[in-house]
Tab-separated table of C-alpha atoms in Angstrom:
chain	number	residue	atom	x	y	z
A	1	MET	CA	-13.680	24.525	-57.669
A	2	LEU	CA	-12.442	21.700	-55.639
A	3	SER	CA	-14.501	20.738	-52.608
A	4	LYS	CA	-13.084	20.248	-49.158
A	5	ARG	CA	-13.305	16.505	-48.219
A	6	ILE	CA	-14.904	15.117	-45.068
A	7	ILE	CA	-13.411	11.715	-44.302
A	8	PRO	CA	-14.574	9.353	-41.492
A	9	CYS	CA	-11.771	7.418	-40.024
A	10	LEU	CA	-12.469	3.934	-38.848
A	11	ASP	CA	-9.971	2.314	-36.520
A	12	VAL	CA	-10.272	-1.401	-36.905
A	13	ARG	CA	-9.009	-3.944	-34.396
A	14	ALA	CA	-9.119	-7.616	-35.309
A	15	GLY	CA	-12.028	-6.864	-37.685
A	16	LYS	CA	-14.083	-4.687	-35.358
A	17	LEU	CA	-14.634	-0.873	-35.391
A	18	THR	CA	-13.078	0.712	-32.319
A	19	LYS	CA	-12.297	4.124	-30.840
A	20	GLY	CA	-9.839	5.337	-28.225
A	21	VAL	CA	-8.608	8.550	-26.698
A	22	LYS	CA	-4.998	9.652	-27.349
A	23	PHE	CA	-4.502	6.297	-28.917
A	24	GLN	CA	-5.404	4.421	-25.714
A	25	GLY	CA	-8.338	2.652	-23.961
A	26	ASN	CA	-9.987	1.438	-27.234
A	27	VAL	CA	-13.452	0.039	-27.022
A	28	ASP	CA	-15.199	-1.920	-29.808
A	29	ILE	CA	-18.182	-0.007	-31.198
A	30	GLY	CA	-19.390	-1.992	-34.213
A	31	ASP	CA	-18.897	-3.553	-37.716
A	32	PRO	CA	-16.543	-1.563	-39.961
A	33	VAL	CA	-18.172	-2.658	-43.203
A	34	ALA	CA	-21.631	-1.545	-42.043
A	35	ALA	CA	-20.240	1.691	-40.750
A	36	ALA	CA	-18.423	2.419	-44.063
A	37	ARG	CA	-21.654	1.783	-45.918
A	38	GLU	CA	-23.583	4.069	-43.638
A	39	TYR	CA	-21.051	6.892	-44.015
A	40	TYR	CA	-21.049	6.423	-47.719
A	41	GLU	CA	-24.911	6.843	-47.728
A	42	GLN	CA	-24.504	9.921	-45.482
A	43	GLY	CA	-22.206	11.637	-48.042
A	44	ALA	CA	-18.697	10.847	-46.865
A	45	ASP	CA	-16.197	11.959	-49.524
A	46	GLU	CA	-13.677	9.198	-48.718
A	47	ILE	CA	-13.226	6.610	-46.063
A	48	VAL	CA	-10.041	5.845	-44.115
A	49	PHE	CA	-9.450	2.460	-42.404
A	50	TYR	CA	-6.715	2.176	-39.825
A	51	ASP	CA	-5.702	-1.282	-38.724
A	52	ILE	CA	-4.669	-1.187	-35.079
A	53	THR	CA	-4.663	-4.942	-34.617
A	54	ALA	CA	-1.781	-5.695	-32.298
A	55	SER	CA	-1.050	-9.329	-33.334
A	56	SER	CA	0.282	-9.896	-36.820
A	57	ASP	CA	-1.521	-13.262	-37.159
A	58	LYS	CA	-4.894	-11.461	-37.157
A	59	ARG	CA	-3.894	-8.890	-39.792
A	60	ASP	CA	-5.386	-10.895	-42.780
A	61	ILE	CA	-8.806	-10.183	-41.227
A	62	MET	CA	-8.229	-6.603	-42.510
A	63	ILE	CA	-7.832	-7.803	-46.070
A	64	ASP	CA	-11.271	-9.405	-45.798
A	65	VAL	CA	-12.752	-6.090	-44.379
A	66	VAL	CA	-11.169	-4.120	-47.280
A	67	ARG	CA	-12.626	-6.521	-49.860
A	68	ARG	CA	-16.090	-6.392	-48.398
A	69	VAL	CA	-15.996	-2.629	-48.175
A	70	ALA	CA	-14.864	-2.306	-51.800
A	71	GLU	CA	-17.892	-4.210	-52.969
A	72	THR	CA	-20.338	-1.803	-51.331
A	73	ILE	CA	-18.948	1.720	-51.421
A	74	PHE	CA	-18.066	3.672	-54.573
A	75	ILE	CA	-15.957	6.435	-53.244
A	76	PRO	CA	-12.142	6.329	-52.579
A	77	PHE	CA	-10.872	4.637	-49.478
A	78	SER	CA	-7.429	4.275	-47.916
A	79	VAL	CA	-6.018	1.752	-45.593
A	80	GLY	CA	-3.208	2.216	-43.100
A	81	GLY	CA	-1.748	0.546	-40.053
A	82	GLY	CA	0.866	-2.175	-40.052
A	83	ILE	CA	1.826	-1.610	-43.723
A	84	ARG	CA	5.500	-2.385	-43.815
A	85	THR	CA	6.424	-3.693	-47.271
A	86	LEU	CA	5.587	-3.314	-50.938
A	87	ASP	CA	3.871	-6.624	-50.600
A	88	ASP	CA	1.599	-5.347	-47.820
A	89	MET	CA	0.674	-2.472	-50.037
A	90	ARG	CA	-0.037	-4.709	-52.933
A	91	LYS	CA	-2.372	-6.926	-50.815
A	92	VAL	CA	-4.606	-4.021	-49.673
A	93	ILE	CA	-4.704	-2.494	-53.184
A	94	ALA	CA	-5.563	-5.821	-54.720
A	95	ALA	CA	-8.345	-6.068	-52.149
A	96	GLY	CA	-9.779	-2.765	-53.320
A	97	ALA	CA	-8.170	0.158	-51.496
A	98	GLU	CA	-7.327	3.226	-53.601
A	99	LYS	CA	-4.634	4.510	-51.275
A	100	VAL	CA	-2.230	3.043	-48.751
A	101	SER	CA	-1.081	4.963	-45.758
A	102	VAL	CA	2.377	4.365	-44.393
A	103	ASN	CA	3.456	5.627	-40.971
A	104	SER	CA	5.973	3.937	-38.680
A	105	ALA	CA	7.335	1.870	-41.600
A	106	ALA	CA	8.111	5.082	-43.541
A	107	VAL	CA	10.091	6.463	-40.583
A	108	GLU	CA	12.067	3.292	-40.274
A	109	ASN	CA	12.505	2.802	-44.052
A	110	PRO	CA	11.786	6.043	-46.033
A	111	GLN	CA	12.333	4.248	-49.324
A	112	ILE	CA	8.979	2.422	-48.919
A	113	ILE	CA	7.353	5.777	-49.974
A	114	ALA	CA	9.545	5.919	-53.109
A	115	GLN	CA	8.997	2.245	-53.913
A	116	GLY	CA	5.176	2.535	-53.366
A	117	ALA	CA	4.986	5.653	-55.558
A	118	LYS	CA	6.905	3.937	-58.356
A	119	ALA	CA	4.832	0.693	-58.186
A	120	PHE	CA	1.376	2.168	-57.782
A	121	GLY	CA	1.704	5.944	-58.434
A	122	SER	CA	2.049	8.822	-56.007
A	123	GLN	CA	-1.693	9.208	-55.737
A	124	CYS	CA	-1.734	5.828	-53.993
A	125	VAL	CA	0.776	6.613	-51.229
A	126	VAL	CA	-0.366	8.596	-48.183
A	127	LEU	CA	2.267	9.589	-45.637
A	128	GLY	CA	0.621	9.193	-42.239
A	129	MET	CA	2.336	11.370	-39.632
A	130	ASP	CA	1.612	11.076	-35.915
A	131	VAL	CA	2.776	14.318	-34.248
A	132	LYS	CA	3.233	15.425	-30.661
A	133	LYS	CA	3.920	19.042	-29.573
A	134	VAL	CA	7.379	19.393	-27.852
A	135	ASP	CA	9.748	22.214	-26.874
A	136	VAL	CA	11.496	23.900	-29.796
A	137	SER	CA	15.018	22.720	-30.003
A	138	ARG	CA	17.797	22.548	-32.544
A	139	GLN	CA	16.764	19.037	-33.492
A	140	ILE	CA	13.000	19.926	-33.463
A	141	PRO	CA	12.808	23.540	-34.799
A	142	SER	CA	9.162	23.435	-35.541
A	143	GLY	CA	8.254	22.254	-32.010
A	144	TYR	CA	6.450	19.276	-33.408
A	145	GLU	CA	7.990	15.802	-33.305
A	146	ILE	CA	7.115	12.565	-35.163
A	147	VAL	CA	6.205	9.727	-32.914
A	148	ILE	CA	5.735	6.109	-33.981
A	149	GLU	CA	4.361	2.794	-32.710
A	150	GLY	CA	1.032	4.184	-31.827
A	151	GLY	CA	2.353	7.309	-30.071
A	152	ARG	CA	4.761	5.384	-27.847
A	153	LYS	CA	8.112	6.136	-29.402
A	154	TYR	CA	9.610	9.511	-30.041
A	155	THR	CA	11.803	9.612	-33.107
A	156	GLY	CA	13.787	12.853	-32.850
A	157	ILE	CA	12.386	13.785	-36.362
A	158	ASP	CA	10.909	17.179	-36.953
A	159	ALA	CA	7.394	17.023	-38.362
A	160	LEU	CA	7.857	19.895	-40.795
A	161	TRP	CA	11.129	18.497	-42.168
A	162	TRP	CA	9.494	15.004	-42.417
A	163	ALA	CA	6.455	16.320	-44.390
A	164	LYS	CA	8.758	17.924	-47.029
A	165	GLU	CA	10.925	14.814	-47.210
A	166	GLY	CA	7.853	12.711	-47.664
A	167	GLN	CA	6.731	14.857	-50.567
A	168	CYS	CA	10.161	14.564	-52.184
A	169	LEU	CA	10.126	10.822	-51.842
A	170	GLY	CA	6.896	10.629	-53.703
A	171	ALA	CA	3.955	10.705	-51.233
A	172	GLY	CA	0.796	11.978	-52.917
A	173	GLU	CA	-0.849	13.134	-49.769
A	174	ILE	CA	-0.233	13.670	-46.079
A	175	CYS	CA	-2.500	12.600	-43.304
A	176	LEU	CA	-1.510	14.671	-40.361
A	177	ASN	CA	-2.601	13.412	-36.949
A	178	SER	CA	-2.173	15.322	-33.714
A	179	ILE	CA	-1.848	12.745	-30.878
A	180	ASP	CA	-2.349	15.575	-28.282
A	181	ALA	CA	-5.734	16.279	-29.927
A	182	ASP	CA	-6.758	12.670	-30.785
A	183	GLY	CA	-10.126	11.726	-29.225
A	184	MET	CA	-10.340	14.855	-27.163
A	185	GLN	CA	-13.089	16.413	-29.335
A	186	ASP	CA	-11.677	19.756	-28.437
A	187	GLY	CA	-10.620	20.928	-31.932
A	188	TYR	CA	-7.840	20.105	-34.366
A	189	GLU	CA	-4.237	21.248	-33.974
A	190	VAL	CA	-4.902	24.214	-36.375
A	191	HIS	CA	-1.422	25.727	-36.083
A	192	LEU	CA	0.371	22.551	-36.915
A	193	THR	CA	-1.959	21.905	-39.780
A	194	SER	CA	-1.410	25.292	-41.437
A	195	LEU	CA	2.368	25.009	-40.919
A	196	ILE	CA	2.501	21.749	-42.772
A	197	SER	CA	-0.089	22.571	-45.386
A	198	GLU	CA	1.644	25.796	-46.445
A	199	SER	CA	4.977	24.065	-46.669
A	200	VAL	CA	4.111	21.199	-49.027
A	201	GLN	CA	2.398	21.188	-52.437
A	202	ILE	CA	0.471	17.878	-51.906
A	203	PRO	CA	-2.929	17.797	-50.146
A	204	VAL	CA	-3.027	17.593	-46.383
A	205	ILE	CA	-5.717	15.828	-44.361
A	206	ALA	CA	-6.116	17.125	-40.828
A	207	SER	CA	-6.702	14.563	-38.177
A	208	GLY	CA	-7.317	14.425	-34.482
A	209	GLY	CA	-9.612	16.441	-32.260
A	210	ALA	CA	-12.857	16.984	-34.172
A	211	GLY	CA	-15.840	17.231	-31.839
A	212	LYS	CA	-18.041	19.973	-33.440
A	213	PRO	CA	-18.655	21.172	-37.020
A	214	GLU	CA	-16.945	24.507	-35.968
A	215	HIS	CA	-13.723	22.587	-35.520
A	216	LEU	CA	-13.838	21.422	-39.178
A	217	ALA	CA	-14.510	24.958	-40.283
A	218	ASP	CA	-11.393	26.147	-38.413
A	219	VAL	CA	-9.024	23.607	-39.798
A	220	LEU	CA	-10.344	23.827	-43.372
A	221	THR	CA	-9.901	27.702	-43.352
A	222	THR	CA	-7.353	28.836	-40.796
A	223	GLY	CA	-5.665	25.499	-40.876
A	224	LYS	CA	-5.500	25.439	-44.695
A	225	ALA	CA	-6.285	21.647	-44.696
A	226	ASP	CA	-7.625	20.086	-47.928
A	227	ALA	CA	-9.615	17.546	-45.994
A	228	ALA	CA	-10.697	16.782	-42.481
A	229	LEU	CA	-10.798	13.424	-40.760
A	230	ILE	CA	-13.568	12.758	-38.232
A	231	ALA	CA	-14.206	9.808	-35.911
A	232	SER	CA	-15.865	10.200	-32.513
A	233	MET	CA	-18.421	12.811	-33.580
A	234	VAL	CA	-19.905	10.430	-36.139
A	235	HIS	CA	-19.161	7.053	-34.531
A	236	TYR	CA	-21.124	8.108	-31.448
A	237	ARG	CA	-23.903	9.573	-33.678
A	238	THR	CA	-23.554	13.045	-32.243
A	239	TYR	CA	-23.646	14.325	-35.796
A	240	THR	CA	-24.310	12.929	-39.289
A	241	ILE	CA	-21.972	13.749	-42.151
A	242	SER	CA	-24.742	15.691	-43.906
A	243	GLN	CA	-25.334	17.881	-40.785
A	244	ILE	CA	-21.629	18.643	-40.767
A	245	LYS	CA	-21.608	19.502	-44.468
A	246	ASP	CA	-24.743	21.713	-44.114
A	247	TYR	CA	-22.941	23.679	-41.424
A	248	LEU	CA	-19.767	24.041	-43.513
A	249	ASN	CA	-21.823	25.123	-46.537
A	250	ARG	CA	-23.568	27.818	-44.495
A	251	ARG	CA	-20.076	29.028	-43.512
A	252	ASN	CA	-19.200	29.218	-47.287
A	253	ILE	CA	-16.861	26.279	-47.064
A	254	GLN	CA	-17.487	24.264	-50.258
A	255	THR	CA	-18.161	20.586	-49.740
A	256	ARG	CA	-19.892	18.050	-52.024
A	257	MET	CA	-23.556	18.420	-51.319
A	258	LEU	CA	-25.124	15.895	-53.743
A	259	TRP	CA	-24.462	12.193	-53.655
B	1	MET	CA	-20.666	-8.167	-72.576
B	2	ILE	CA	-18.533	-5.237	-71.414
B	3	ALA	CA	-14.707	-5.669	-71.738
B	4	ILE	CA	-12.291	-3.911	-69.499
B	5	ILE	CA	-8.866	-3.656	-71.163
B	6	ASP	CA	-6.313	-5.254	-68.863
B	7	TYR	CA	-2.915	-3.558	-69.177
B	8	ASN	CA	-1.676	-3.532	-65.558
B	9	ALA	CA	-3.439	-0.217	-64.805
B	10	GLY	CA	-4.311	0.356	-61.214
B	11	ASN	CA	-8.017	0.908	-61.004
B	12	ILE	CA	-9.236	-2.113	-63.009
B	13	THR	CA	-10.742	-3.950	-60.009
B	14	SER	CA	-12.594	-0.767	-58.944
B	15	VAL	CA	-14.196	-0.507	-62.357
B	16	ALA	CA	-15.043	-4.214	-62.328
B	17	ARG	CA	-16.727	-3.866	-58.863
B	18	ALA	CA	-18.738	-0.903	-60.081
B	19	LEU	CA	-19.943	-2.924	-63.129
B	20	ALA	CA	-20.767	-5.878	-60.834
B	21	ALA	CA	-22.793	-3.556	-58.569
B	22	LEU	CA	-24.749	-2.477	-61.702
B	23	GLY	CA	-25.402	-6.108	-62.548
B	24	ARG	CA	-23.464	-6.052	-65.805
B	25	ASP	CA	-21.573	-8.926	-67.394
B	26	PHE	CA	-17.958	-8.060	-67.959
B	27	ILE	CA	-14.571	-9.545	-68.762
B	28	ILE	CA	-11.154	-8.220	-67.925
B	29	THR	CA	-8.710	-9.051	-70.743
B	30	ASP	CA	-5.828	-8.077	-72.959
B	31	ASP	CA	-6.838	-10.709	-75.596
B	32	THR	CA	-7.848	-8.805	-78.692
B	33	LYS	CA	-10.070	-11.684	-79.855
B	34	LEU	CA	-12.174	-11.438	-76.633
B	35	LEU	CA	-12.096	-7.649	-76.893
B	36	ASP	CA	-13.472	-7.961	-80.453
B	37	SER	CA	-16.383	-9.981	-79.186
B	38	ALA	CA	-17.339	-7.394	-76.485
B	39	THR	CA	-20.223	-4.898	-77.177
B	40	HIS	CA	-18.531	-2.163	-75.100
B	41	VAL	CA	-15.006	-1.440	-74.222
B	42	ILE	CA	-13.757	0.367	-71.067
B	43	PHE	CA	-10.111	1.607	-71.117
B	44	PRO	CA	-9.321	2.470	-67.540
B	45	GLY	CA	-6.013	3.558	-65.964
B	46	VAL	CA	-4.102	4.858	-63.038
B	47	GLY	CA	-0.312	5.343	-63.109
B	48	ALA	CA	2.323	6.774	-65.446
B	49	ALA	CA	1.854	7.336	-69.176
B	50	GLY	CA	5.234	5.927	-70.221
B	51	GLU	CA	4.871	2.491	-68.507
B	52	ALA	CA	1.241	2.191	-69.735
B	53	MET	CA	2.244	2.860	-73.399
B	54	ASP	CA	5.111	0.373	-73.242
B	55	TYR	CA	2.769	-2.309	-72.120
B	56	LEU	CA	0.047	-1.347	-74.601
B	57	ARG	CA	2.546	-1.420	-77.507
B	58	LYS	CA	3.903	-4.761	-76.393
B	59	LYS	CA	0.393	-6.251	-76.541
B	60	GLU	CA	-0.434	-4.286	-79.696
B	61	LEU	CA	-3.414	-2.854	-77.883
B	62	ASP	CA	-2.704	0.660	-79.089
B	63	ALA	CA	-3.325	-0.340	-82.699
B	64	TRP	CA	-6.295	-2.450	-81.597
B	65	LEU	CA	-7.975	0.526	-79.865
B	66	LYS	CA	-7.685	2.725	-83.069
B	67	SER	CA	-9.160	0.051	-85.191
B	68	CYS	CA	-11.875	-0.569	-82.597
B	69	TYR	CA	-12.830	3.076	-82.674
B	70	HIS	CA	-13.463	2.905	-86.416
B	71	THR	CA	-15.815	-0.097	-85.996
B	72	GLY	CA	-18.263	2.226	-84.078
B	73	LYS	CA	-18.180	0.150	-80.850
B	74	PRO	CA	-18.694	2.334	-77.730
B	75	ILE	CA	-15.400	3.008	-76.000
B	76	MET	CA	-14.934	4.756	-72.656
B	77	GLY	CA	-11.567	6.050	-71.407
B	78	ILE	CA	-11.053	6.756	-67.744
B	79	CYS	CA	-8.223	8.886	-66.218
B	80	LEU	CA	-4.885	7.671	-67.648
B	81	GLY	CA	-6.942	5.837	-70.264
B	82	THR	CA	-8.211	9.201	-71.317
B	83	GLN	CA	-4.854	10.943	-71.246
B	84	ILE	CA	-3.105	8.389	-73.420
B	85	ILE	CA	-5.619	8.409	-76.291
B	86	LEU	CA	-4.224	11.841	-77.288
B	87	ASN	CA	-1.091	12.211	-79.435
B	88	ALA	CA	1.363	12.707	-76.657
B	89	SER	CA	1.748	13.382	-72.974
B	90	GLU	CA	4.080	15.776	-71.148
B	91	GLU	CA	4.455	13.073	-68.554
B	92	ASN	CA	8.001	11.795	-69.404
B	93	ASP	CA	7.461	13.094	-72.955
B	94	THR	CA	5.556	10.078	-74.018
B	95	GLN	CA	4.213	9.351	-77.489
B	96	CYS	CA	0.631	8.129	-77.030
B	97	ILE	CA	-2.092	6.444	-79.040
B	98	GLY	CA	-3.280	9.478	-81.056
B	99	LEU	CA	-6.949	8.546	-81.300
B	100	VAL	CA	-7.768	12.208	-80.418
B	101	SER	CA	-5.473	14.913	-81.611
B	102	GLY	CA	-3.956	17.047	-78.896
B	103	LEU	CA	-1.705	16.816	-75.882
B	104	THR	CA	-1.834	15.779	-72.258
B	105	LYS	CA	-0.408	18.603	-70.228
B	106	ARG	CA	0.753	19.034	-66.643
B	107	PHE	CA	-1.144	21.484	-64.486
B	108	PRO	CA	0.732	24.870	-64.325
B	109	GLU	CA	1.459	26.442	-60.935
B	110	GLN	CA	-1.584	28.425	-60.058
B	111	TRP	CA	-2.755	30.434	-57.062
B	112	ASP	CA	-6.176	30.497	-55.503
B	113	ALA	CA	-8.153	33.658	-54.547
B	114	GLU	CA	-6.248	33.956	-51.183
B	115	GLY	CA	-2.907	33.679	-52.911
B	116	ALA	CA	-2.138	30.092	-51.845
B	117	ARG	CA	-0.633	27.820	-54.362
B	118	LEU	CA	-2.986	25.208	-55.687
B	119	LYS	CA	-2.097	21.686	-54.677
B	120	ILE	CA	-0.942	19.130	-57.261
B	121	PRO	CA	-2.216	16.428	-57.707
B	122	HIS	CA	-5.766	17.824	-58.218
B	123	MET	CA	-7.234	15.415	-55.748
B	124	GLY	CA	-10.874	15.322	-54.571
B	125	TRP	CA	-14.408	16.173	-55.677
B	126	ASN	CA	-15.051	18.737	-58.350
B	127	GLY	CA	-17.861	19.732	-60.673
B	128	ILE	CA	-18.169	19.580	-64.386
B	129	SER	CA	-19.717	21.919	-66.956
B	130	LEU	CA	-21.243	20.081	-69.883
B	131	ARG	CA	-20.722	21.840	-73.235
B	132	ARG	CA	-23.571	19.940	-74.862
B	133	GLU	CA	-25.930	17.024	-74.047
B	134	HIS	CA	-24.668	13.522	-74.324
B	135	PRO	CA	-26.453	10.141	-73.781
B	136	VAL	CA	-23.690	9.013	-71.400
B	137	PHE	CA	-24.346	12.077	-69.201
B	138	ALA	CA	-28.156	11.797	-69.305
B	139	GLY	CA	-30.166	12.182	-66.130
B	140	LEU	CA	-27.440	13.731	-64.049
B	141	ASN	CA	-27.806	16.739	-61.868
B	142	THR	CA	-25.644	19.583	-63.148
B	143	ALA	CA	-24.449	20.175	-59.591
B	144	SER	CA	-23.111	16.693	-59.131
B	145	GLU	CA	-19.396	16.326	-58.319
B	146	TYR	CA	-16.908	13.661	-59.425
B	147	TYR	CA	-13.764	12.236	-57.930
B	148	PHE	CA	-10.522	13.470	-59.552
B	149	VAL	CA	-6.985	12.463	-58.894
B	150	HIS	CA	-4.372	13.630	-61.472
B	151	SER	CA	-1.474	15.900	-62.175
B	152	TYR	CA	-1.990	15.970	-65.955
B	153	TYR	CA	-5.041	16.859	-67.994
B	154	PRO	CA	-6.076	16.193	-71.671
B	155	ALA	CA	-6.117	19.175	-74.063
B	156	PRO	CA	-7.705	18.088	-77.327
B	157	SER	CA	-6.815	20.391	-80.258
B	158	ASP	CA	-10.226	20.036	-81.761
B	159	LYS	CA	-12.485	21.960	-79.324
B	160	SER	CA	-15.599	20.171	-80.563
B	161	ALA	CA	-14.172	17.065	-78.934
B	162	VAL	CA	-14.472	18.768	-75.539
B	163	LEU	CA	-17.658	17.506	-73.847
B	164	ALA	CA	-17.090	18.978	-70.342
B	165	THR	CA	-14.746	21.166	-68.524
B	166	THR	CA	-13.715	21.639	-64.910
B	167	ASP	CA	-12.118	24.575	-63.086
B	168	TYR	CA	-9.019	24.126	-61.007
B	169	GLY	CA	-6.926	27.262	-61.337
B	170	ILE	CA	-7.345	26.848	-65.062
B	171	THR	CA	-10.372	25.574	-66.919
B	172	PHE	CA	-9.458	22.158	-68.330
B	173	CYS	CA	-11.153	19.487	-70.396
B	174	SER	CA	-12.627	16.875	-68.028
B	175	ALA	CA	-14.614	14.889	-70.615
B	176	ILE	CA	-14.076	14.165	-74.299
B	177	ALA	CA	-16.741	12.867	-76.775
B	178	MET	CA	-16.076	11.891	-80.306
B	179	LYS	CA	-18.582	9.705	-82.156
B	180	ASN	CA	-18.521	6.283	-80.341
B	181	LEU	CA	-15.845	7.459	-77.830
B	182	VAL	CA	-16.333	9.070	-74.457
B	183	ALA	CA	-13.346	9.714	-72.248
B	184	VAL	CA	-13.391	11.200	-68.714
B	185	GLN	CA	-10.566	12.561	-66.555
B	186	PHE	CA	-12.413	11.734	-63.344
B	187	HIS	CA	-13.180	8.322	-61.884
B	188	PRO	CA	-16.855	7.373	-62.367
B	189	GLU	CA	-16.154	4.108	-60.554
B	190	LYS	CA	-15.305	6.174	-57.396
B	191	SER	CA	-17.796	9.026	-57.792
B	192	GLY	CA	-20.758	7.658	-55.877
B	193	ARG	CA	-24.211	7.492	-57.516
B	194	PRO	CA	-23.653	10.070	-60.251
B	195	GLY	CA	-20.463	8.089	-61.351
B	196	LEU	CA	-22.385	4.790	-61.335
B	197	GLN	CA	-25.093	6.464	-63.413
B	198	ILE	CA	-22.509	7.482	-66.055
B	199	LEU	CA	-21.223	3.832	-66.138
B	200	LYS	CA	-24.826	2.615	-66.454
B	201	ASN	CA	-25.558	5.040	-69.208
B	202	PHE	CA	-22.399	3.984	-71.082
B	203	CYS	CA	-23.359	0.266	-70.782
B	204	ASP	CA	-26.701	1.169	-72.369
B	205	TRP	CA	-25.239	3.399	-75.037
B	206	ARG	CA	-25.175	2.397	-78.757
B	207	GLY	CA	-22.318	4.685	-79.561
B	208	ASN	CA	-24.165	7.568	-81.259
B	209	GLU	CA	-24.869	11.048	-79.952
């Protein structure tokens, strides 16, 4: 049977690996290419790169990072952050990424999902969703709202509706990030994850809040996630990926154990 | 010299990078003269069957692949490259190359043990069960997993062509072997060390079982 995937997420700012809390206060913590290689050696099932470079003139640095990573790791990896056009997608794919994650751009122009799926196949297009918990209302019946621009702008879009819409438009996967949980290392938003995962037929990657292996076990079972994104717990070397996988295996959660 | 058939399929550069990491000489081409001069041919692919077949027909690569098979040269299909060597695909009802008799089918809706619907595409790492030994699969741990991403799977009509199967709700054919042809549904170029081992074995293979 299919294994659950453990996916380190590397936030990259102007070519450097970085980490923040609730999308703020980022500090640089190393070289993304070396980190990707190390996680590959540790048994990561996939790698996610997220470009949080603020200035557009430094964005091409990311293409170079993607190219160097593609030469040294032989597992899938996806790239997101600042992808706005079909041409942006083409550039990162040509540099070696398997998947492209669209987030704010998809909210502003949903057709980018359909165009990307047509040009590169659905398996290539990941819908990245940044979500905040809000009061249940007529506009936001699920109580989870989509926010964009790094968590700064509320959109008035219901997260559950948007997940289904993204699937219809041709997204092959959803990366679901809880901004409330991001960087807190206090556990994933399990309720949100199960709500979305049970409502779509495409795989859902849970993101935001991982601090202990138990958190992954929760989101991969109760949360019904197909994959779990991790950042702080491996970037700060609290755990290795193989330690996390050993734990999950002991809990009878199947992950890839040989690499 | 290994030749990767260039037909606008998505994963060509990934396959090329894996061969480079293995230190193998390769070319990426749609020129049948250059393909003729290669010792081994890799037929990769990511994308839709219909568009792939249109391109292959335009370049007469469908006919070339069939004649190449009869020369005994080792050929490896990957993912879409595996699906379109069968007679036809359910993806947009596409007529395919017909090197292997059978159909490429879409995953049926299936439920897991807890009653949840299985996700489509089948995306991620899964194991394979080899039906027999094969030089391209030599030296691999039987518990190794490989990276899959697909909504359709090959179903050869001749069961002796099935080299390996994988379980995802149903048991489907995840590798085909016929004489000098091996074709895999998973992506060896993205399956870590076991995947690289398969590519290495293929590059060293003479095309006989």
